[in-house]
PDB file of C-alpha atoms in Angstrom:
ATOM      1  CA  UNK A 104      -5.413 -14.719   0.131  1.00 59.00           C
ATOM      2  CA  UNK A 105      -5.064 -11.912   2.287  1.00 69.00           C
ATOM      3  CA  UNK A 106      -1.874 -12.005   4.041  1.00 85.00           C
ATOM      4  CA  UNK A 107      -2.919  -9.192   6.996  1.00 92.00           C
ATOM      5  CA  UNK A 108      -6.386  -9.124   7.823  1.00 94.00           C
ATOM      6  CA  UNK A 109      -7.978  -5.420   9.506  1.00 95.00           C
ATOM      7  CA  UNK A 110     -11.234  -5.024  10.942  1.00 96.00           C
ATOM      8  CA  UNK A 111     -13.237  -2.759  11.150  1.00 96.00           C
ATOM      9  CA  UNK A 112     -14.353  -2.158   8.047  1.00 94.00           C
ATOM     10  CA  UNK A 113     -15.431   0.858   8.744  1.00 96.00           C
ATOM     11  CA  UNK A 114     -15.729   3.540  12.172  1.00 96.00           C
ATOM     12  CA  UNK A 115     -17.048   6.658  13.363  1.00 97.00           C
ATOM     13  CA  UNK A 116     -16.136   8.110  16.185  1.00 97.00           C
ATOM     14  CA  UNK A 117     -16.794  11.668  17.928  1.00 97.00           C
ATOM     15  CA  UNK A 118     -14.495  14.460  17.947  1.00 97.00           C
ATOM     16  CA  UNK A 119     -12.413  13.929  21.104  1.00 97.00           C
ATOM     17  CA  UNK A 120     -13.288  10.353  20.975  1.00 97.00           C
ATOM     18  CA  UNK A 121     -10.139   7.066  20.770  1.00 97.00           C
ATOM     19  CA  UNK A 122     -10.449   5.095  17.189  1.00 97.00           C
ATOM     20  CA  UNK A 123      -9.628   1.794  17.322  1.00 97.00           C
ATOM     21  CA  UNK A 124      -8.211  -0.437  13.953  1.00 98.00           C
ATOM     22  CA  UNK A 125      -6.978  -3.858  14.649  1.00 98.00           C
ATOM     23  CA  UNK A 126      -4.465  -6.433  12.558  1.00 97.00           C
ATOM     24  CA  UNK A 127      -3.741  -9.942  12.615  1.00 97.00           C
ATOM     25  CA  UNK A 128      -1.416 -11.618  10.539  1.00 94.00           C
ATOM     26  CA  UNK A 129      -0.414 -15.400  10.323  1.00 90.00           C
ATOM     27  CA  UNK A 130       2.917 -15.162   9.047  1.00 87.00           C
ATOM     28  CA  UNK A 131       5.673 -15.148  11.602  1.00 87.00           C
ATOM     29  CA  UNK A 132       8.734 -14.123   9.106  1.00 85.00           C
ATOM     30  CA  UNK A 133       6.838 -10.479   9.308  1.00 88.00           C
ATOM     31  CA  UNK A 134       9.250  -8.223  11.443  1.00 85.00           C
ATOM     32  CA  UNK A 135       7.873  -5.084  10.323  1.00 87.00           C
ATOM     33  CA  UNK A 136       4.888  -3.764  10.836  1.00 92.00           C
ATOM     34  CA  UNK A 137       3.456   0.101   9.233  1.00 92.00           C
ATOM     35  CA  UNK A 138       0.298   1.904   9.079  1.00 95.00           C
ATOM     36  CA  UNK A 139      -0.316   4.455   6.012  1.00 95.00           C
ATOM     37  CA  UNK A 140      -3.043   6.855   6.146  1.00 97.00           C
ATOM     38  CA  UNK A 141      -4.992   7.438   2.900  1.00 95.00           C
ATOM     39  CA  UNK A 142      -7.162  10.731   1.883  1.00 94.00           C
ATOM     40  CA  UNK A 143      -9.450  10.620  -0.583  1.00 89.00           C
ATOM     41  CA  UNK A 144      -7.516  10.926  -4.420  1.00 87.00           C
ATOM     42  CA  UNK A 145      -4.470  10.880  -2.865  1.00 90.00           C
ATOM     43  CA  UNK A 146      -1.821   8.009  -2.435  1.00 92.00           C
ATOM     44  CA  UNK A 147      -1.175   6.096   1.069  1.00 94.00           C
ATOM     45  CA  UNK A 148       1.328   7.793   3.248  1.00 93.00           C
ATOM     46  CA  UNK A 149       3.368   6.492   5.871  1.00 92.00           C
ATOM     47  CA  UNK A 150       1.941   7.284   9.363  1.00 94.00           C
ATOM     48  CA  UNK A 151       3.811   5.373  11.798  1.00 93.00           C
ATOM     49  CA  UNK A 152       5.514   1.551  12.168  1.00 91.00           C
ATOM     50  CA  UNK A 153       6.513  -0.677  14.966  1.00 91.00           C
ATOM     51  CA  UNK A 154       9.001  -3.733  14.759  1.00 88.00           C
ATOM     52  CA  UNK A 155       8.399  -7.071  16.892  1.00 86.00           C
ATOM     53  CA  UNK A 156      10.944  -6.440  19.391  1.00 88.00           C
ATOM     54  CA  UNK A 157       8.701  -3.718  21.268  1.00 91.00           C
ATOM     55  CA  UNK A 158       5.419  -3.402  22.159  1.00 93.00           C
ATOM     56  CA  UNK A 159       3.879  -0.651  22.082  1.00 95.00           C
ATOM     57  CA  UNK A 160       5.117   3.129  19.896  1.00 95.00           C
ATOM     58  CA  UNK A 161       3.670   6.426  20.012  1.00 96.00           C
ATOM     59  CA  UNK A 162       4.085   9.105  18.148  1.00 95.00           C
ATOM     60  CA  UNK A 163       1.925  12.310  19.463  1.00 96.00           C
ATOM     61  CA  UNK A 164      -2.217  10.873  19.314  1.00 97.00           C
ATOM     62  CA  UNK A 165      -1.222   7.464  17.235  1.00 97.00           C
ATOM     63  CA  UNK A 166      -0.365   4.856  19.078  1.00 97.00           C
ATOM     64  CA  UNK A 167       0.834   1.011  18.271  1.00 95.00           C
ATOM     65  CA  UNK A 168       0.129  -2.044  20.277  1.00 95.00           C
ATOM     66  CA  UNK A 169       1.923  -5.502  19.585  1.00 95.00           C
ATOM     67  CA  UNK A 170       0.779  -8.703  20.295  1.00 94.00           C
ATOM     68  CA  UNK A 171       3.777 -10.700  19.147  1.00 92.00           C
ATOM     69  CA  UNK A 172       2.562 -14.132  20.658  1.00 93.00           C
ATOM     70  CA  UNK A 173      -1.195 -13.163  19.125  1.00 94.00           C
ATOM     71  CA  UNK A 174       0.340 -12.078  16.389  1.00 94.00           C
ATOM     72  CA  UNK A 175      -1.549  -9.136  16.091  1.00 96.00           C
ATOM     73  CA  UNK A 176      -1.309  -5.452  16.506  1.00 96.00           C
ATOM     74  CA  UNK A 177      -3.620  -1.857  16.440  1.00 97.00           C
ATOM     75  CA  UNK A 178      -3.712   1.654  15.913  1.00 98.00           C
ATOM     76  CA  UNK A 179      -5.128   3.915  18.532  1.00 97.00           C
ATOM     77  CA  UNK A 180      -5.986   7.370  17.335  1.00 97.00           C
ATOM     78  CA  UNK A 181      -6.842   9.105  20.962  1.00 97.00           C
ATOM     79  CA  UNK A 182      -9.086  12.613  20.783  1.00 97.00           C
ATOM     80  CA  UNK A 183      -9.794  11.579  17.451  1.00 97.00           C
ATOM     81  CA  UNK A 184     -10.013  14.968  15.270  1.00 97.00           C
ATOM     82  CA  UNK A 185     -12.234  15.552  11.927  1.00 96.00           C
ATOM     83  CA  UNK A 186      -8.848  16.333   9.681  1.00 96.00           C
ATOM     84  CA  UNK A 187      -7.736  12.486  11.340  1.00 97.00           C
ATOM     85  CA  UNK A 188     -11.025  11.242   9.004  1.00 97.00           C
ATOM     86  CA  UNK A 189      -9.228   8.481   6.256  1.00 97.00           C
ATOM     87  CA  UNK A 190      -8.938   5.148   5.348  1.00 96.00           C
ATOM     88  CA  UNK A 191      -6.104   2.981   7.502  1.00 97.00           C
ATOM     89  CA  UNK A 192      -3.905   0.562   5.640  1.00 96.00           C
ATOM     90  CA  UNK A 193      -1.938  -2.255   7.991  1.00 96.00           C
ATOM     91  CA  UNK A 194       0.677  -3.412   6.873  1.00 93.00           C
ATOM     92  CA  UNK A 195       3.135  -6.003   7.428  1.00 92.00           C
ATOM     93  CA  UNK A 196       6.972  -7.073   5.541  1.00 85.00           C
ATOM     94  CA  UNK A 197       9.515  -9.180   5.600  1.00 75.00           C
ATOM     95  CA  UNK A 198      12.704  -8.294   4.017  1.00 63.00           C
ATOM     96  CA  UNK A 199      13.098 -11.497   2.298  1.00 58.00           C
ATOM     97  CA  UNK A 200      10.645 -10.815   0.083  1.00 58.00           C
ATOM     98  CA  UNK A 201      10.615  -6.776  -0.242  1.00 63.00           C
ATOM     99  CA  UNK A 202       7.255  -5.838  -0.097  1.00 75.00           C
ATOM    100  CA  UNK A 203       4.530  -4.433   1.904  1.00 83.00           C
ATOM    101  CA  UNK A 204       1.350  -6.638   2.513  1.00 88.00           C
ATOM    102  CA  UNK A 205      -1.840  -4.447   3.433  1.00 91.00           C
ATOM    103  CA  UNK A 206      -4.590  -4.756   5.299  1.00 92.00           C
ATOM    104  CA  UNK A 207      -7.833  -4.366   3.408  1.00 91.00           C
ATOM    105  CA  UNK A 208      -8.051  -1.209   5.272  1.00 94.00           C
ATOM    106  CA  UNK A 209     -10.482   0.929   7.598  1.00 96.00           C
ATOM    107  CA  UNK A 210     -12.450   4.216   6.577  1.00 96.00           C
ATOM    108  CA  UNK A 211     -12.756   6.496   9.794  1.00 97.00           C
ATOM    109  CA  UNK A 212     -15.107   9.296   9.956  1.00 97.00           C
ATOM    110  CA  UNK A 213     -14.790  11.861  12.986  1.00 97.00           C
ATOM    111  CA  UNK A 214     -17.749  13.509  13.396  1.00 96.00           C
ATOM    112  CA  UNK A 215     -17.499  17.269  14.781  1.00 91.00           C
TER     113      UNK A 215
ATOM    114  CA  UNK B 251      11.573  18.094  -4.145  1.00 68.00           C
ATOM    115  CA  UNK B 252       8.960  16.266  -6.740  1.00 82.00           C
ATOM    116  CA  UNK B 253       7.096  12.916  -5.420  1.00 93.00           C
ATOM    117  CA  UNK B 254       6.089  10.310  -7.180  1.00 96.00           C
ATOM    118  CA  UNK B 255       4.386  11.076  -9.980  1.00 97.00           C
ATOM    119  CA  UNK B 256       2.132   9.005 -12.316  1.00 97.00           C
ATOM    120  CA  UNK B 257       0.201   9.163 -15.559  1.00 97.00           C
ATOM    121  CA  UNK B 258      -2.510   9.307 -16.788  1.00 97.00           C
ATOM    122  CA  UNK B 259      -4.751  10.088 -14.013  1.00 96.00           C
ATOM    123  CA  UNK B 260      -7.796   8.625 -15.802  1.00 97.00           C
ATOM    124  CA  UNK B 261      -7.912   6.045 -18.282  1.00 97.00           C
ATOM    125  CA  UNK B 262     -11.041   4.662 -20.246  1.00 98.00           C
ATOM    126  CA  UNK B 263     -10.572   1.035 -22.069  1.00 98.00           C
ATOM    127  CA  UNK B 264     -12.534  -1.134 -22.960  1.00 97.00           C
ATOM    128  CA  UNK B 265     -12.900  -4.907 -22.624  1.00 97.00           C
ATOM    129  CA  UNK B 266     -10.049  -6.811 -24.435  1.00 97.00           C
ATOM    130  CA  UNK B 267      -7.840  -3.711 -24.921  1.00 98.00           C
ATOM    131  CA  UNK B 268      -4.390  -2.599 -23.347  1.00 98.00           C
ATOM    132  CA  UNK B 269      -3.572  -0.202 -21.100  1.00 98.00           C
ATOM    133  CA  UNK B 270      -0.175   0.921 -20.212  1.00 98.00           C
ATOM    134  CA  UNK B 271       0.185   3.279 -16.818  1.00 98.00           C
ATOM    135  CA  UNK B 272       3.759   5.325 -16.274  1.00 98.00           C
ATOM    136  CA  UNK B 273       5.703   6.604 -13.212  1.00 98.00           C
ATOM    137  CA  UNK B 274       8.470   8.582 -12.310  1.00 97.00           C
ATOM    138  CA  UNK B 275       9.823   7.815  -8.962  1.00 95.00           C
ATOM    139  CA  UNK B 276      11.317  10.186  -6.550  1.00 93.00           C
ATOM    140  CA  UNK B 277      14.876  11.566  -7.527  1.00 91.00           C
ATOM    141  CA  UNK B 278      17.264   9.003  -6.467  1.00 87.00           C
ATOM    142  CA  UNK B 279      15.138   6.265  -5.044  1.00 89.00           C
ATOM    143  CA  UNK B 280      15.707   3.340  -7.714  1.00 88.00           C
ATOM    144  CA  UNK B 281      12.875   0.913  -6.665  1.00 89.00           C
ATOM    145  CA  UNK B 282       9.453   1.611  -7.959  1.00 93.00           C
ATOM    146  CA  UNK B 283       6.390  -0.992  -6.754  1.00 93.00           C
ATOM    147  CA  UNK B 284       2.808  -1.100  -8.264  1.00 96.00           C
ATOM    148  CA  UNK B 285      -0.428  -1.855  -6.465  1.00 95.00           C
ATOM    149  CA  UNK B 286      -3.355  -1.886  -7.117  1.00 96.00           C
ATOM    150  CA  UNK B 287      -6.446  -0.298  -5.154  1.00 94.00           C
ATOM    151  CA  UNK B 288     -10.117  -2.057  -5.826  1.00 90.00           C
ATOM    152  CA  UNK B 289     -12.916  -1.453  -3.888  1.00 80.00           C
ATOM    153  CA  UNK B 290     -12.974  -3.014  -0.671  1.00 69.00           C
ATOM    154  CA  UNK B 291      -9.595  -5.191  -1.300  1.00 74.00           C
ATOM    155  CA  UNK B 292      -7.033  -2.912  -0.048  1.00 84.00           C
ATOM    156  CA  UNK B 293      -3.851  -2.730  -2.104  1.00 91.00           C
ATOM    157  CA  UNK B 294      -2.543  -5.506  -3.909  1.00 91.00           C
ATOM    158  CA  UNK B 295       1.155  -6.264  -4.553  1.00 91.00           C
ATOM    159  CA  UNK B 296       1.243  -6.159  -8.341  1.00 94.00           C
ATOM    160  CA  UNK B 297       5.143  -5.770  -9.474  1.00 93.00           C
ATOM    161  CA  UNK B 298       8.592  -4.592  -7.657  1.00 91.00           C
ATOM    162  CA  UNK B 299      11.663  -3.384  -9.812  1.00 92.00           C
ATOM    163  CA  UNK B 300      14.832  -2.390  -8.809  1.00 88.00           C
ATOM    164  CA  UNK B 301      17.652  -1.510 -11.044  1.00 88.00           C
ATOM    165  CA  UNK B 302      15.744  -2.320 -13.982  1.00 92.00           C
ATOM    166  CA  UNK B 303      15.105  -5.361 -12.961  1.00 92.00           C
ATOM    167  CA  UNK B 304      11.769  -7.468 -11.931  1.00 92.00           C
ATOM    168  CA  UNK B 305      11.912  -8.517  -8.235  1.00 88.00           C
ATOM    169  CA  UNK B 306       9.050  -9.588  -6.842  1.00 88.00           C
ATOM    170  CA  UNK B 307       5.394 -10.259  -8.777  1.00 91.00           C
ATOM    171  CA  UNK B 308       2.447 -10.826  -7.177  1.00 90.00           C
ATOM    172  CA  UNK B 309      -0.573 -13.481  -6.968  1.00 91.00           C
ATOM    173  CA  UNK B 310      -1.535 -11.849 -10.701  1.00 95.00           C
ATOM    174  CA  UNK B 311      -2.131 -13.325 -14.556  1.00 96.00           C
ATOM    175  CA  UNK B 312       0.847 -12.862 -16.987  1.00 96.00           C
ATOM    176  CA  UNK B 313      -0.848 -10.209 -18.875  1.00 97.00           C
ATOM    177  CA  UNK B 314      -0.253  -7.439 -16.037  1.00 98.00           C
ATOM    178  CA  UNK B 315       3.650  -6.893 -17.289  1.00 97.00           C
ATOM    179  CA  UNK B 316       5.961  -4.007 -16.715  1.00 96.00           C
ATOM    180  CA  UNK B 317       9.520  -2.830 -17.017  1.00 97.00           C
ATOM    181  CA  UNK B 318      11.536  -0.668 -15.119  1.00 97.00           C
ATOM    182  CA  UNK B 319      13.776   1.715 -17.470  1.00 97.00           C
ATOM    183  CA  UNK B 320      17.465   3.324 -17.018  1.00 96.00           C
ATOM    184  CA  UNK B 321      16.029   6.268 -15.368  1.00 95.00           C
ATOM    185  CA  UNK B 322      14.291   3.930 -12.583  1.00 95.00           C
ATOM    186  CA  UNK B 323      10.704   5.231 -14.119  1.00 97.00           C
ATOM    187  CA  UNK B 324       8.219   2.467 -14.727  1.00 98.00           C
ATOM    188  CA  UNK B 325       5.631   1.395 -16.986  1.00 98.00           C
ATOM    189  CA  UNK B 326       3.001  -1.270 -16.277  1.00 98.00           C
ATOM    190  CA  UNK B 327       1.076  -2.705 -19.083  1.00 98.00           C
ATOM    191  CA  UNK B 328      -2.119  -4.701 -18.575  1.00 98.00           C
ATOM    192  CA  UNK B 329      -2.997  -6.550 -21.832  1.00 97.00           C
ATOM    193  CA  UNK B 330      -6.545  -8.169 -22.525  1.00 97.00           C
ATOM    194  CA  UNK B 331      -8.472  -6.111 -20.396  1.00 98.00           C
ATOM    195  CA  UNK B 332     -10.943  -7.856 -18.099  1.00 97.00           C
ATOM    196  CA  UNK B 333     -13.822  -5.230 -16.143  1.00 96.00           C
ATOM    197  CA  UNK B 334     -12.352  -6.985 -13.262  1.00 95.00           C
ATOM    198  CA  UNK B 335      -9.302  -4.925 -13.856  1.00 97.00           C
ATOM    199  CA  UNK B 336     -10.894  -1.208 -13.490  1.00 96.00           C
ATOM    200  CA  UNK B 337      -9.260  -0.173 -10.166  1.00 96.00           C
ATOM    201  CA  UNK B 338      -7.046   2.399  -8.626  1.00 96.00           C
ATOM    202  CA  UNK B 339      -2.783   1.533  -9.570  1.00 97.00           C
ATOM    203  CA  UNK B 340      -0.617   3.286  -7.176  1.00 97.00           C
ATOM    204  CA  UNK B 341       3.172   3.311  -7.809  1.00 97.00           C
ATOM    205  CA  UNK B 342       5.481   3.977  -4.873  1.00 94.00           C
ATOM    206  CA  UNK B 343       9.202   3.993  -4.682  1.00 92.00           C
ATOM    207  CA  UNK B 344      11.708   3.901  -2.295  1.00 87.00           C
ATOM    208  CA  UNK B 345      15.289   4.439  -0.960  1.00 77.00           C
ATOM    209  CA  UNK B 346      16.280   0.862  -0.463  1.00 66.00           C
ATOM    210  CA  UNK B 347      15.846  -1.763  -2.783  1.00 51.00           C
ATOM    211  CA  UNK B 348      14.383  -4.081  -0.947  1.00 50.00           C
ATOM    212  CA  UNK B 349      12.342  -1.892   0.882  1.00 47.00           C
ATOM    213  CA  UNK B 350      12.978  -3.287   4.291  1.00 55.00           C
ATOM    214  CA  UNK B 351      12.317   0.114   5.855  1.00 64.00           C
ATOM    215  CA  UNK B 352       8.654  -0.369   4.862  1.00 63.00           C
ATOM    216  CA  UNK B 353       8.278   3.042   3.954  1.00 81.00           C
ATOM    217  CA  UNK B 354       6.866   3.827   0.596  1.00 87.00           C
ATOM    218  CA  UNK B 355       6.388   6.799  -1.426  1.00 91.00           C
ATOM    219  CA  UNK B 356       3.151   6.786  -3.103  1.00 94.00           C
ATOM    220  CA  UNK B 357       2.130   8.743  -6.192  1.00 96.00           C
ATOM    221  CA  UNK B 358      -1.477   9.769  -6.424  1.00 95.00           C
ATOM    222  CA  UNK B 359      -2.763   6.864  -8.871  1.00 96.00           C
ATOM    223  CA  UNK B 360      -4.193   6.366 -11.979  1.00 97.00           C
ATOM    224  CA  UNK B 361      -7.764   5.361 -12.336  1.00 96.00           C
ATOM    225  CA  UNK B 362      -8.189   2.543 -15.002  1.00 97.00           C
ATOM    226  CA  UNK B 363     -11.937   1.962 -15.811  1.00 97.00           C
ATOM    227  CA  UNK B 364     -12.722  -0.860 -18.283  1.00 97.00           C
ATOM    228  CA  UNK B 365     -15.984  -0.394 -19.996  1.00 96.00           C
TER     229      UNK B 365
END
Protein backbone atom coordinates (compact mmCIF):
# COMPACT_ATOMS: atom_id res chain seq x y z
CA UNK A 1 0.00 0.00 0.00
CA UNK A 2 1.71 2.95 -1.00
CA UNK A 3 1.37 5.57 1.51
CA UNK A 4 2.57 8.74 -1.00
CA UNK A 5 1.81 8.27 -4.45
CA UNK A 6 4.25 10.43 -7.36
CA UNK A 7 3.57 10.68 -10.86
CA UNK A 8 5.25 10.92 -13.38
CA UNK A 9 6.89 8.02 -13.73
CA UNK A 10 9.18 9.27 -15.72
CA UNK A 11 10.18 13.06 -17.63
CA UNK A 12 12.33 14.69 -19.99
CA UNK A 13 12.62 17.97 -20.29
CA UNK A 14 15.04 20.46 -22.31
CA UNK A 15 17.88 22.22 -20.93
CA UNK A 16 16.42 25.53 -19.71
CA UNK A 17 13.12 23.90 -19.54
CA UNK A 18 10.67 23.72 -15.70
CA UNK A 19 10.30 19.82 -14.50
CA UNK A 20 7.37 19.11 -12.90
CA UNK A 21 6.92 15.91 -10.09
CA UNK A 22 3.72 15.80 -8.23
CA UNK A 23 2.60 13.98 -4.66
CA UNK A 24 -0.50 13.11 -3.07
CA UNK A 25 -0.84 11.54 0.08
CA UNK A 26 -4.03 10.43 2.07
CA UNK A 27 -2.83 10.56 5.43
CA UNK A 28 -3.46 13.76 7.30
CA UNK A 29 -1.10 13.00 10.53
CA UNK A 30 1.85 13.74 7.75
CA UNK A 31 3.36 17.21 8.82
CA UNK A 32 6.46 16.80 7.01
CA UNK A 33 7.02 16.65 3.76
CA UNK A 34 10.96 16.05 1.84
CA UNK A 35 12.21 15.42 -1.52
CA UNK A 36 15.67 13.38 -1.94
CA UNK A 37 17.40 13.35 -5.14
CA UNK A 38 18.96 10.03 -6.22
CA UNK A 39 22.04 9.49 -8.83
CA UNK A 40 22.62 6.49 -10.26
CA UNK A 41 24.72 3.92 -7.51
CA UNK A 42 24.48 6.33 -5.10
CA UNK A 43 22.08 6.67 -2.00
CA UNK A 44 19.03 9.31 -1.84
CA UNK A 45 20.03 12.66 -0.56
CA UNK A 46 18.08 15.23 0.97
CA UNK A 47 17.19 18.05 -1.50
CA UNK A 48 14.74 20.19 0.08
CA UNK A 49 11.37 19.83 2.57
CA UNK A 50 8.37 21.87 3.34
CA UNK A 51 6.04 21.53 6.51
CA UNK A 52 2.08 22.06 6.26
CA UNK A 53 2.00 25.35 7.78
CA UNK A 54 3.38 27.12 4.47
CA UNK A 55 2.84 26.86 1.11
CA UNK A 56 5.14 27.18 -1.02
CA UNK A 57 9.62 26.97 -0.29
CA UNK A 58 12.35 27.68 -2.53
CA UNK A 59 15.58 27.10 -2.36
CA UNK A 60 17.64 28.57 -5.56
CA UNK A 61 15.82 26.50 -8.98
CA UNK A 62 13.72 23.89 -6.59
CA UNK A 63 10.74 24.92 -5.60
CA UNK A 64 7.76 23.34 -3.26
CA UNK A 65 4.09 23.82 -3.64
CA UNK A 66 1.49 22.68 -0.88
CA UNK A 67 -1.85 21.82 -1.28
CA UNK A 68 -2.76 21.19 2.33
CA UNK A 69 -6.65 20.93 1.71
CA UNK A 70 -5.68 18.60 -1.61
CA UNK A 71 -3.38 17.12 0.26
CA UNK A 72 -0.87 17.18 -2.19
CA UNK A 73 2.33 18.87 -3.06
CA UNK A 74 5.28 19.21 -6.13
CA UNK A 75 8.65 19.90 -7.00
CA UNK A 76 9.44 22.46 -9.62
CA UNK A 77 12.92 22.27 -11.01
CA UNK A 78 12.90 25.73 -13.23
CA UNK A 79 15.83 25.97 -16.19
CA UNK A 80 16.14 22.46 -15.68
CA UNK A 81 20.05 21.62 -16.19
CA UNK A 82 21.62 18.11 -17.50
CA UNK A 83 23.71 17.60 -13.97
CA UNK A 84 19.72 18.14 -12.37
CA UNK A 85 19.08 14.53 -14.46
CA UNK A 86 17.95 11.83 -11.32
CA UNK A 87 15.35 10.02 -9.93
CA UNK A 88 12.92 12.16 -7.31
CA UNK A 89 11.79 10.49 -4.13
CA UNK A 90 8.57 12.28 -2.20
CA UNK A 91 8.35 11.83 0.83
CA UNK A 92 6.13 12.31 3.65
CA UNK A 93 6.47 11.64 7.99
CA UNK A 94 4.90 11.87 10.89
CA UNK A 95 6.79 11.90 14.03
CA UNK A 96 4.64 9.46 15.71
CA UNK A 97 5.81 6.89 13.85
CA UNK A 98 9.59 7.96 12.84
CA UNK A 99 9.90 7.23 9.44
CA UNK A 100 9.98 8.49 6.01
CA UNK A 101 7.29 7.17 3.48
CA UNK A 102 8.45 7.60 -0.30
CA UNK A 103 7.03 8.16 -3.27
CA UNK A 104 7.69 5.50 -5.86
CA UNK A 105 9.76 8.12 -7.40
CA UNK A 106 10.41 10.02 -10.85
CA UNK A 107 13.51 9.55 -13.26
CA UNK A 108 14.23 13.02 -15.02
CA UNK A 109 16.36 13.28 -17.98
CA UNK A 110 17.50 16.90 -19.18
CA UNK A 111 18.40 16.78 -22.47
CA UNK A 112 21.28 19.34 -23.60
CA UNK B 1 33.77 13.26 8.19
CA UNK B 2 32.80 9.46 6.95
CA UNK B 3 28.98 8.83 5.76
CA UNK B 4 27.20 6.06 5.99
CA UNK B 5 28.78 3.28 4.96
CA UNK B 6 27.54 -0.25 4.05
CA UNK B 7 28.72 -3.71 3.09
CA UNK B 8 28.96 -5.68 0.88
CA UNK B 9 28.23 -3.78 -2.15
CA UNK B 10 27.20 -6.90 -4.10
CA UNK B 11 25.86 -9.98 -2.86
CA UNK B 12 24.96 -13.26 -4.86
CA UNK B 13 22.49 -15.91 -2.98
CA UNK B 14 20.61 -18.10 -3.98
CA UNK B 15 17.01 -19.21 -3.41
CA UNK B 16 16.43 -20.43 0.22
CA UNK B 17 19.74 -19.04 1.57
CA UNK B 18 20.59 -16.08 4.05
CA UNK B 19 21.97 -13.03 3.57
CA UNK B 20 23.10 -10.68 6.18
CA UNK B 21 23.91 -6.80 4.98
CA UNK B 22 26.04 -4.38 7.60
CA UNK B 23 26.23 -0.59 8.24
CA UNK B 24 28.04 1.83 10.03
CA UNK B 25 26.19 4.97 10.59
CA UNK B 26 27.57 8.40 10.69
CA UNK B 27 29.71 9.26 13.89
CA UNK B 28 27.30 10.16 16.49
CA UNK B 29 23.95 9.74 14.87
CA UNK B 30 22.47 6.62 16.89
CA UNK B 31 19.45 5.73 14.62
CA UNK B 32 20.12 3.63 11.62
CA UNK B 33 16.85 2.74 9.15
CA UNK B 34 16.86 0.13 6.26
CA UNK B 35 15.00 0.31 2.98
CA UNK B 36 14.82 -1.29 0.46
CA UNK B 37 15.02 -0.13 -3.35
CA UNK B 38 13.19 -2.59 -6.11
CA UNK B 39 12.56 -1.67 -9.38
CA UNK B 40 9.84 0.59 -9.89
CA UNK B 41 8.60 0.49 -6.01
CA UNK B 42 10.51 3.25 -4.58
CA UNK B 43 11.96 2.63 -1.13
CA UNK B 44 10.36 0.58 1.30
CA UNK B 45 10.46 1.05 5.10
CA UNK B 46 12.10 -2.19 6.18
CA UNK B 47 13.46 -1.69 9.99
CA UNK B 48 14.28 1.50 12.38
CA UNK B 49 16.67 1.10 15.49
CA UNK B 50 17.61 3.42 17.89
CA UNK B 51 19.71 2.75 20.87
CA UNK B 52 19.89 -0.75 20.10
CA UNK B 53 16.64 -1.11 20.04
CA UNK B 54 13.85 -2.09 17.23
CA UNK B 55 11.43 0.84 16.65
CA UNK B 56 9.50 0.70 13.91
CA UNK B 57 9.16 -2.50 11.22
CA UNK B 58 7.58 -2.33 8.21
CA UNK B 59 4.67 -4.09 6.06
CA UNK B 60 7.52 -7.14 5.74
CA UNK B 61 7.66 -11.22 6.62
CA UNK B 62 9.48 -12.15 9.91
CA UNK B 63 12.41 -13.50 8.14
CA UNK B 64 13.84 -9.87 7.20
CA UNK B 65 15.40 -9.42 11.00
CA UNK B 66 18.10 -7.14 12.23
CA UNK B 67 19.78 -5.76 15.29
CA UNK B 68 21.25 -2.67 16.08
CA UNK B 69 24.67 -3.13 18.15
CA UNK B 70 26.47 -0.91 21.02
CA UNK B 71 28.26 1.02 18.47
CA UNK B 72 24.77 2.06 16.73
CA UNK B 73 26.06 -0.10 13.47
CA UNK B 74 23.46 -2.43 12.07
CA UNK B 75 23.04 -5.67 10.56
CA UNK B 76 19.98 -6.87 8.64
CA UNK B 77 19.54 -10.48 7.99
CA UNK B 78 17.08 -11.82 5.43
CA UNK B 79 16.61 -15.60 5.98
CA UNK B 80 14.92 -17.99 3.31
CA UNK B 81 15.65 -16.12 0.41
CA UNK B 82 12.80 -15.56 -2.04
CA UNK B 83 13.97 -13.97 -5.92
CA UNK B 84 11.43 -11.53 -4.87
CA UNK B 85 13.96 -10.29 -2.43
CA UNK B 86 16.95 -9.28 -4.99
CA UNK B 87 16.77 -5.45 -4.65
CA UNK B 88 18.78 -2.46 -3.69
CA UNK B 89 18.98 -2.09 0.74
CA UNK B 90 19.90 1.35 1.64
CA UNK B 91 20.71 2.14 5.31
CA UNK B 92 20.45 5.73 6.48
CA UNK B 93 20.91 7.21 9.87
CA UNK B 94 20.22 10.14 11.58
CA UNK B 95 20.67 12.74 14.39
CA UNK B 96 17.38 12.32 16.12
CA UNK B 97 15.88 9.26 17.04
CA UNK B 98 12.84 9.57 15.80
CA UNK B 99 13.79 11.19 12.84
CA UNK B 100 11.24 13.92 12.88
CA UNK B 101 13.59 16.20 10.95
CA UNK B 102 13.04 13.89 7.95
CA UNK B 103 16.43 14.11 6.95
CA UNK B 104 18.30 10.95 6.33
CA UNK B 105 21.74 10.01 5.65
CA UNK B 106 21.95 7.41 3.10
CA UNK B 107 24.82 5.01 2.47
CA UNK B 108 25.33 3.89 -1.08
CA UNK B 109 23.52 0.33 -0.84
CA UNK B 110 24.12 -3.06 -1.20
CA UNK B 111 22.86 -4.96 -4.14
CA UNK B 112 21.33 -8.39 -3.07
CA UNK B 113 20.60 -10.60 -6.17
CA UNK B 114 18.94 -13.99 -5.49
CA UNK B 115 19.60 -16.47 -8.17
Amino acid sequence: QQQVKQSPQSLIVQKGGISIINCAYENTAFDYFPWYQQFPGKGPALLIAIRPDVSEKKEGRFTISFNKSAKQFSLHIMDSQPGDSATYFCAALTDSWGKLQFGAGTQVVVTP
Amino acid sequence: EAGVTQSPTHLIKTRGQQATLRCSPISGHTSVYWYQQALGLGLQFLLWYDEGEERNRGNFPPRFSGRQFPNYSSELNVNALELEDSALYLCASSLVGRGYTGELFFGEGSRLTVL
